[in-house]
Coordinates of C-alpha atoms in Angstrom, one line a residue:
X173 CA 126.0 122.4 130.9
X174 CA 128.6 120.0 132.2
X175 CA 128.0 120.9 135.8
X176 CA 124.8 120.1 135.5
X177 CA 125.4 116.5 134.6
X178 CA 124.8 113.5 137.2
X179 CA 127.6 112.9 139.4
X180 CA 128.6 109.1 139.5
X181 CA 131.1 108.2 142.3
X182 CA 134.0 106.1 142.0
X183 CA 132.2 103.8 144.4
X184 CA 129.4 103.6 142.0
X185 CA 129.5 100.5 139.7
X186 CA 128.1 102.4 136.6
X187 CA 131.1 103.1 134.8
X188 CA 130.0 104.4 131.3
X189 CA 130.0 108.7 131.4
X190 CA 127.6 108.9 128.4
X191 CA 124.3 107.3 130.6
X192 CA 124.7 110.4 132.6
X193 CA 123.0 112.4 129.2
X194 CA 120.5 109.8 128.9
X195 CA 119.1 110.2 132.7
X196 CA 118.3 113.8 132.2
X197 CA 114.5 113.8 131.1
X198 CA 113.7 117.1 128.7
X199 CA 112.7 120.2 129.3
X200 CA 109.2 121.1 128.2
X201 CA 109.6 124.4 125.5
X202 CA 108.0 128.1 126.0
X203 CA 105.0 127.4 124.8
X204 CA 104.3 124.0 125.6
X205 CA 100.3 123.3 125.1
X206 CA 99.3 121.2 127.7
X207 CA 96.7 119.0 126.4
X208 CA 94.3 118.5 129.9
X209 CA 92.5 115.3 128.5
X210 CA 95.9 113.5 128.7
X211 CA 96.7 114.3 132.4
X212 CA 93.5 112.7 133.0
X213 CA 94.4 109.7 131.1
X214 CA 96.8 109.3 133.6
X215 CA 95.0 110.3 137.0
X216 CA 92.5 107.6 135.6
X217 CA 95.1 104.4 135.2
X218 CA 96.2 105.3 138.1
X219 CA 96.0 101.7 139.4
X220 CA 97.6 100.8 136.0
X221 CA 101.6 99.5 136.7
X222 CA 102.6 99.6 132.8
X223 CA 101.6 102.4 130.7
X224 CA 103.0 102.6 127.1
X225 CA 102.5 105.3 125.0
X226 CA 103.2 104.0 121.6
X227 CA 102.6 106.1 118.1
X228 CA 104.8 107.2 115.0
X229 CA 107.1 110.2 114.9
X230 CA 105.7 113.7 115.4
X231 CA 103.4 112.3 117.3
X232 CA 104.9 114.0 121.0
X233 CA 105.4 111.0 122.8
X234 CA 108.6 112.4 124.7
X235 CA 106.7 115.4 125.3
X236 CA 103.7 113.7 126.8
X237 CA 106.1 112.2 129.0
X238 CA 108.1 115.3 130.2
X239 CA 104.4 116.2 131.0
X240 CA 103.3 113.7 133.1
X241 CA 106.5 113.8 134.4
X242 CA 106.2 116.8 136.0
X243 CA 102.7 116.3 137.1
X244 CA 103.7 113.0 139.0
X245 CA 106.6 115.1 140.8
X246 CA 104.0 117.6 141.8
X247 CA 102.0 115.1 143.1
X248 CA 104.9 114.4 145.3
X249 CA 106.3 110.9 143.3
X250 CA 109.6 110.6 142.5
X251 CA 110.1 109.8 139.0
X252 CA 113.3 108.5 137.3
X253 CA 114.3 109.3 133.3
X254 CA 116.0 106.9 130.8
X255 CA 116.4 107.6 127.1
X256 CA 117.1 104.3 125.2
X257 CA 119.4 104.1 122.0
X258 CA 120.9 101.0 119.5
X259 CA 123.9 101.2 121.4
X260 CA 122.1 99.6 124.8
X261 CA 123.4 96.1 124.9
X262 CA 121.8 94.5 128.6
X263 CA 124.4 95.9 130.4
X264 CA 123.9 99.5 129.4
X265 CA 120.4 98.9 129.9
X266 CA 120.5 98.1 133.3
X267 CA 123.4 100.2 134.3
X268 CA 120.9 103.5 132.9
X269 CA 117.9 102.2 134.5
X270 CA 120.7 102.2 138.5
X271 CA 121.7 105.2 137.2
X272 CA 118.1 106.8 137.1
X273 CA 116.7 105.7 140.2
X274 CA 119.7 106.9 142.5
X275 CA 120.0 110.5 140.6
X276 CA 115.6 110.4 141.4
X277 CA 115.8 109.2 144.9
X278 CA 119.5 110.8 145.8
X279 CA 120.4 107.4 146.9
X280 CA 123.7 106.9 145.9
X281 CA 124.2 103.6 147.3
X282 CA 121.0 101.9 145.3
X283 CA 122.0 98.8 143.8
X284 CA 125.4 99.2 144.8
X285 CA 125.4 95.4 147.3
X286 CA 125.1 93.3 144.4
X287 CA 128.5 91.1 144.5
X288 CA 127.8 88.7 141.3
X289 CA 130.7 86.9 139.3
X290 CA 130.9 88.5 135.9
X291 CA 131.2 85.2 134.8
X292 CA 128.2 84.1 135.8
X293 CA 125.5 83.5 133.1
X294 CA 122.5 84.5 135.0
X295 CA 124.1 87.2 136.0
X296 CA 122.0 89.7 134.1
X297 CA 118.9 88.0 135.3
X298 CA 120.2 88.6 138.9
X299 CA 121.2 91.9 138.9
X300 CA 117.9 93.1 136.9
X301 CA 116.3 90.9 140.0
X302 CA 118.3 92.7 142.5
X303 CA 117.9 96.2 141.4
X304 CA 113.8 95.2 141.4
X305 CA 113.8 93.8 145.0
X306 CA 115.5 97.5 146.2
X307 CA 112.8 99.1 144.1
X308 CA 109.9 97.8 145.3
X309 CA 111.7 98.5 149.2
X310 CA 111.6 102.1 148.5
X311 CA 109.5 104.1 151.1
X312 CA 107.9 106.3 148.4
X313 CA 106.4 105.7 145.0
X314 CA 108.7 105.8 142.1
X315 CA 108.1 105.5 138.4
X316 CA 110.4 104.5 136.0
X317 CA 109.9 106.2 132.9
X318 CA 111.4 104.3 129.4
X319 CA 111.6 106.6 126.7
X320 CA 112.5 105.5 123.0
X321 CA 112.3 101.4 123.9
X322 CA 111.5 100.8 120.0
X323 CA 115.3 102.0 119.9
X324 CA 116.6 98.8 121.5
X325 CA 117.7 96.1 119.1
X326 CA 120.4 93.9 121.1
X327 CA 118.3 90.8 121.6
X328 CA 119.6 90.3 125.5
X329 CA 118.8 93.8 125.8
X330 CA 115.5 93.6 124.7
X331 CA 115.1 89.9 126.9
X332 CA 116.6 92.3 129.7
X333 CA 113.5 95.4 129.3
X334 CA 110.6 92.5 128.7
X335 CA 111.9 90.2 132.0
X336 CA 111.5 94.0 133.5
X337 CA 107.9 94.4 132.1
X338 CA 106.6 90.8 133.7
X339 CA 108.2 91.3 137.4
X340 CA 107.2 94.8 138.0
X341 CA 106.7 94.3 142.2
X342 CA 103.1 95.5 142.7
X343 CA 104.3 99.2 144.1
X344 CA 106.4 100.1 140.6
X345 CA 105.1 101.7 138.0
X346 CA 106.5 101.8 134.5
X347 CA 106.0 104.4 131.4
X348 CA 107.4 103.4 128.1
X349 CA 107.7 105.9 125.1
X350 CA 107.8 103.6 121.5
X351 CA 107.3 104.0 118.3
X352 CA 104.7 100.6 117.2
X353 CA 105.8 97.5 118.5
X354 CA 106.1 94.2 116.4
X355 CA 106.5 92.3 119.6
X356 CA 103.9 93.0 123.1
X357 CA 103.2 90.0 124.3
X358 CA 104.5 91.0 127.9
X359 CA 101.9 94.4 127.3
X360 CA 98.9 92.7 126.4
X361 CA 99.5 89.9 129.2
X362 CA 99.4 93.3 131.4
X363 CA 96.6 94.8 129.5
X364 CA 94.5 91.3 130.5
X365 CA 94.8 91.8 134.2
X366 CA 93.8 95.4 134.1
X367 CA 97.3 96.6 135.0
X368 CA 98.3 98.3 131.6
X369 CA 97.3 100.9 129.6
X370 CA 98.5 101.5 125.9
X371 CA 98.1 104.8 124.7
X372 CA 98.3 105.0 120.5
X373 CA 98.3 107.3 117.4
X374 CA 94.8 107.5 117.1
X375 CA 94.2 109.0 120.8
X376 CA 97.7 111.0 120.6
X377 CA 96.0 112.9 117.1
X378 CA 94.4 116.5 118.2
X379 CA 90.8 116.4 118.0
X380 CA 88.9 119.5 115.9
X381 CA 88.0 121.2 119.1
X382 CA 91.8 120.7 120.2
X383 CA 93.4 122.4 117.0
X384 CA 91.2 124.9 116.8
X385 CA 92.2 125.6 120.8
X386 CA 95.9 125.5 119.7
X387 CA 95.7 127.6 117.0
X388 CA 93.4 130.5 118.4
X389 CA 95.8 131.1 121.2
X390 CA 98.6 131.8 119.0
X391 CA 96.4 133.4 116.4
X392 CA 93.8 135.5 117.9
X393 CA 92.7 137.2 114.8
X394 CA 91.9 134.6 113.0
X395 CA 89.1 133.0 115.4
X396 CA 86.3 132.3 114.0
X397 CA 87.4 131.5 110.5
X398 CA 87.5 128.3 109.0
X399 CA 91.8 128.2 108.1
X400 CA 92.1 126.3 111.6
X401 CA 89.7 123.6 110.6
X402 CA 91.2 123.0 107.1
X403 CA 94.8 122.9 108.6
X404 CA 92.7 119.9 111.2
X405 CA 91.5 118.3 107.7
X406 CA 94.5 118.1 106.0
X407 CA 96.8 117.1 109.1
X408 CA 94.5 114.7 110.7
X409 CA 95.4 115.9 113.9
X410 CA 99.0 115.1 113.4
X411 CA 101.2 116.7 116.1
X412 CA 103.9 117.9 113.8
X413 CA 102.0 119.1 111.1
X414 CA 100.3 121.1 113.5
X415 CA 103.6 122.7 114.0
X416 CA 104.4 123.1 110.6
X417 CA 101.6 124.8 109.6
X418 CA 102.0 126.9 112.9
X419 CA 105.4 128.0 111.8
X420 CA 104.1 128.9 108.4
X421 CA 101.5 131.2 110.0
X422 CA 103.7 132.6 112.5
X423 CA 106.1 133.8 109.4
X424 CA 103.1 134.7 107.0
X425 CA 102.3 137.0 110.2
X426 CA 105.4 138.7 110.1
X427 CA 106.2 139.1 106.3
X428 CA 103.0 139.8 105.0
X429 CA 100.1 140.7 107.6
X430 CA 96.5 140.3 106.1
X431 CA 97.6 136.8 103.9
X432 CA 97.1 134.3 106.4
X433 CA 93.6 133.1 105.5
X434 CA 95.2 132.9 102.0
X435 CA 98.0 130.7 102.7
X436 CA 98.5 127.0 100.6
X437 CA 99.4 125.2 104.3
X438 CA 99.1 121.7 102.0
X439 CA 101.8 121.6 99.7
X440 CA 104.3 123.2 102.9
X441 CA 102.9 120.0 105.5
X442 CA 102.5 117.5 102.6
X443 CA 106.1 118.2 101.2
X444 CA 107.6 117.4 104.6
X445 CA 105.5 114.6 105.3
X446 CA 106.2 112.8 102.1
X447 CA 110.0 113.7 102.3
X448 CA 110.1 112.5 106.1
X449 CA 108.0 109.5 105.7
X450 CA 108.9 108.2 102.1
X451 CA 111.8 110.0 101.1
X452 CA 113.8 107.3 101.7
X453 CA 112.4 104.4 100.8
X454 CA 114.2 102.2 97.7
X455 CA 112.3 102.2 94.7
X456 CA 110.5 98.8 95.1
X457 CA 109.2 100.0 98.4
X458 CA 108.4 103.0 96.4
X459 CA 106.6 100.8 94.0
X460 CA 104.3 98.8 96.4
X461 CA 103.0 101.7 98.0
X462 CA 101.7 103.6 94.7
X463 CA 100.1 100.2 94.0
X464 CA 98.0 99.7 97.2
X465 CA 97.1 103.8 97.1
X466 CA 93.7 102.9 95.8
X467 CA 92.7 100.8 98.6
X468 CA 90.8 102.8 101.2
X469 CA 91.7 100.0 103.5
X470 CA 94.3 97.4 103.6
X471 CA 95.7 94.7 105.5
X472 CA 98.6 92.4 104.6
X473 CA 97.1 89.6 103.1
X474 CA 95.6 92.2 101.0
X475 CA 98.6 94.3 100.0
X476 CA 100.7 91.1 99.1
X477 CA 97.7 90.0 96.7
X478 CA 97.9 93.4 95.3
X479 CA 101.9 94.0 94.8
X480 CA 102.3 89.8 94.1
X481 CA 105.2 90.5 96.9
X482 CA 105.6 88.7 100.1
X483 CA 108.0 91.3 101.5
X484 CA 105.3 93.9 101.1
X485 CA 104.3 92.5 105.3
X486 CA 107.9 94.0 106.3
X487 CA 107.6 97.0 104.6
X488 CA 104.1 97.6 106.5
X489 CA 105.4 96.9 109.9
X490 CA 108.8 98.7 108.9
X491 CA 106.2 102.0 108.2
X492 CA 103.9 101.5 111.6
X493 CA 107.3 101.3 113.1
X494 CA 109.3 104.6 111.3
X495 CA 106.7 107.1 110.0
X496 CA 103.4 107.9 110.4
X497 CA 102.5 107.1 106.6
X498 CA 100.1 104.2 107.7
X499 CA 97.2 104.6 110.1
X500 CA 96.0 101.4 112.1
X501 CA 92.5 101.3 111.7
X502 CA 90.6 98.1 113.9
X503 CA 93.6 96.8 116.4
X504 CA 96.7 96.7 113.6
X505 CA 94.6 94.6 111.4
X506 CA 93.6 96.8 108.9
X507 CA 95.2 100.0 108.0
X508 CA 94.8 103.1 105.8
X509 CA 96.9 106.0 104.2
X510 CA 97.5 108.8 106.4
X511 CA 95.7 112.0 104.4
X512 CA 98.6 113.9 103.1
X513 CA 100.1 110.8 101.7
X514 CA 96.8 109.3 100.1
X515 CA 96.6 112.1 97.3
X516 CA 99.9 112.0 96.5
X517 CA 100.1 108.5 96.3
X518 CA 97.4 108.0 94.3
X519 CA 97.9 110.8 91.8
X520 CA 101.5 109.0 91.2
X521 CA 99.3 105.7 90.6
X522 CA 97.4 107.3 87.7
X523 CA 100.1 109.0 86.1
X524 CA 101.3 105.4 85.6
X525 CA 100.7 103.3 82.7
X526 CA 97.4 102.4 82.3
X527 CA 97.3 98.8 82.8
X528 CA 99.2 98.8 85.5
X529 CA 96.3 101.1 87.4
X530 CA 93.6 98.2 86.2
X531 CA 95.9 95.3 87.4
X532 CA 95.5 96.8 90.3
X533 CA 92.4 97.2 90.7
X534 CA 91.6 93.7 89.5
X535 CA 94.0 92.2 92.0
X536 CA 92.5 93.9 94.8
X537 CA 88.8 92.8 93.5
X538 CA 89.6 89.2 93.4
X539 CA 91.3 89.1 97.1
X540 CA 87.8 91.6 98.0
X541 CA 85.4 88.4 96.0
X542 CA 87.8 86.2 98.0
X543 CA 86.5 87.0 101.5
X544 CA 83.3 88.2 100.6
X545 CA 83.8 91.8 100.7
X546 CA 81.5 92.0 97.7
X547 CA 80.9 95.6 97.8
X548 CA 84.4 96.1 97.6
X549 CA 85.0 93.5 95.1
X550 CA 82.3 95.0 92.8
X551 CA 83.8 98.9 93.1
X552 CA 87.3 97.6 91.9
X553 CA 86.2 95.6 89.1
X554 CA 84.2 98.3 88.0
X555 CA 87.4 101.0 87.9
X556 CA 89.4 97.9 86.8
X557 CA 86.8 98.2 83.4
X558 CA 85.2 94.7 83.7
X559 CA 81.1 95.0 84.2
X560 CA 80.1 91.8 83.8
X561 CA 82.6 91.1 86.7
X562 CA 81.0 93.7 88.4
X563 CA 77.8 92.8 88.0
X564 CA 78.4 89.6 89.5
X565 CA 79.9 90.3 92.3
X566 CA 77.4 93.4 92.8
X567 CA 74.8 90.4 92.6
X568 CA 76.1 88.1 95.2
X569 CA 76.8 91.2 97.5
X570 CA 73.1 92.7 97.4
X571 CA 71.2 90.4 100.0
X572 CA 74.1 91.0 102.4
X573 CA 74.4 94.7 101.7
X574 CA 70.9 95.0 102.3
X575 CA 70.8 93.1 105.8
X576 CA 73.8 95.6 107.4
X577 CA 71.2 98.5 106.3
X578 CA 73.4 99.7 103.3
X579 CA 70.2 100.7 101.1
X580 CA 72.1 103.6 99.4
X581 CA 74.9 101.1 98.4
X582 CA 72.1 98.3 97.3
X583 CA 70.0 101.1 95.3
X584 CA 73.3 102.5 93.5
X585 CA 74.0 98.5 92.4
X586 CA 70.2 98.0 91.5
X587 CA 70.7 100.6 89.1
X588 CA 74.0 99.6 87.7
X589 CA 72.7 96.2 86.5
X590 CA 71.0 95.6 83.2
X591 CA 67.3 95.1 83.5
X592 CA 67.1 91.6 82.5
X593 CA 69.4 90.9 86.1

């Protein structure tokens, strides 16, 4: 293991022995399934100099990028590796991404003419300037792939990988593996000039057709029955779950042949998502999610009108960021519970005291009546046991249910009010 490590020479100014693990990019495992749609993605952003793939754990992200990986070095690119940590203060940061480029290109001497003062302040400004002037001289394409950026906390660090992001020289190209970013200004700038593409949980779920793909390979005697499309429903699509509920076929298999299509695959996938996701959260966190589980929907206006706590927001984004618990649903406005959290969520909610499930539902029909989301209004004051509440804002909701061609949703409220209405 050792021997394979990168060599650094003692003429070589990167001095720290640990970045020589965090240049070597992982190995794709036996088994691998290569999803086709996603080397597309990439042969069609060619032109694109940024691309970020950015999604919750369990999710493959570093796998995606092993994979492209390797197709860009069949494609004759050279591609360089660097795995992020907390630990990267600007320094580290820079010294990795030197590191990456010489073990990719074999040039040893990259970088190495830079004679600035340590004891000069721009001097991390110049050297990340530096080391992009001698990238975009190289003679053949190069792409720098970033892998765990959400990682980086040291604020010069993270000044130090978004300076990188807005001077990319026109020949780079740069991947970035993240977990959801609070902060992408420097992205969307990109993303407005055509020369980024952002890759995100929703696209990185399987598709029906995909699971059903995965699954039949491994299990051939099971095509054709319907356990691969309820293991699709409960998981959503989600990578890992996938996996789990692979695992717990593959042992069913062995142990007792002739069970599989018997197998309860929800309490195995919904026990490790809940202990991975929510498993450590404190108690108050705890708390504010059973209270917004009855929302199909929720932003953070919303959820802080629900719970009657402002810090609700960071426990949101600290979610997007660490789990895959909440689902962006229309460009990180709105959001929803991921499947195999909703039901337990919610049963927790109504095994709690009673008036603490209608406070609830009041709460979130005033903020609904607020913004004119009567339908929504209506439905919670309903299960919050107030019809003449209801029946109001049922009332003001009709003639603008009716114009976005609900007629279902109008008839069902037609019905609920008293005749004299």
């Amino acid at each position: 293991m050792l021997g394979s490590l990168p060599r650094i020479q003692k003429s070589e100014t990167v001095e720290d022995p640990t970045l020589g693990l965090k240049v070597m990019a992982p190995i794709l495992r036996r088994g691998h399934y290569f999803r086709l749609w996603l080397d597309q993605y990439l042969h069609r952003h060619e032109g694109c100099q940024l691309i970020v793939v950015e999604a919750p754990p369990g999710y493959g992200k570093t796998m995606l990028l092993a994979q492209w990986r390797r197709t860009l070095m069949a494609g004759g690119a050279m591609t360089a590796w660097l795995t992020l940590d907390d630990r990267d203060d600007e320094g580290r940061v820079i010294e990795g991404m030197v590191l990456s480029i010489r073990q990719s290109t074999g040039r040893n001497d990259f970088s190495l003419g830079d004679n600035f003062s340590e004891r000069d302040p721009d001097l991390s400004m110049k050297r990340i300037s530096s080391m992009l002037s001698e990238w975009a001289a190289l003679a053949r394409p190069l792409v720098l792939i970033l892998d765990d950026m959400d990682r980086v906390t040291s604020p010069k660090a993270v000044w130090a990988l978004d300076y990188l992001i807005r001077n990319l020289p026109s020949n780079c190209r740069l991947f970035i593996g993240t977990r959801p970013l609070q902060e992408r200004e420097s992205i969307v700038d990109l993303q407005s000039y055509g020369k980024a593409a952002l890759l995100n949980q929703r696209e990185l779920a399987f598709t029906l057709e995909e699971t059903i793909a995965f699954f039949n390979g491994r299990f051939p005697e099971l095509e054709g029955s319907n356990v691969f499309s309820m293991i699709h429903r409960q998981t959503e699509g989600w990578p890992v779950g996938l996996e789990i509920a692979c695992n717990r076929l593959e042992f069913a298999r062995n142990q007792a042949p002739g069970t599989l299509e018997t197998l309860d695959f929800a309490s195995d996938i919904r026990h490790f998502f809940i202990e991975k996701t929510a498993g450590t959260l404190s108690d108050q966190s705890r708390a504010m999610l059973i209270d917004i589980a009855m929302l199909d929907q929720f932003n953070k206006d919303l959820v802080v009108a629900v719970t009657g706590k402002e810090e609700a927001r960071d426990l949101i984004d600290s979610l997007r960021a660490t789990s895959a618990l909440i689902t962006e649903v229309e460009g990180g406005i709105w959001f929803r519970f991921h499947q195999l959290a909703l039901d337990h969520l919610r049963s927790q909610l109504i095994l709690s005291a009673k008036d603490r499930l209608l406070g609830v539902h009041l709460r979130a029909a005033k903020w609904f009546a607020l913004h004119s989301f009567w339908d929504e209004a209506a439905r919670h004051a309903l299960h919050a046991g107030d019809d003449d509440l209801a029946n109001d804002y049922a009332k003001k909701g009709l003639l603008s249910t009716l114009r976005a061609g609900k007629l279902d949703v109008v008839a069902q409220w037609l019905r609920r009010l008293p005749d004299a209405e």
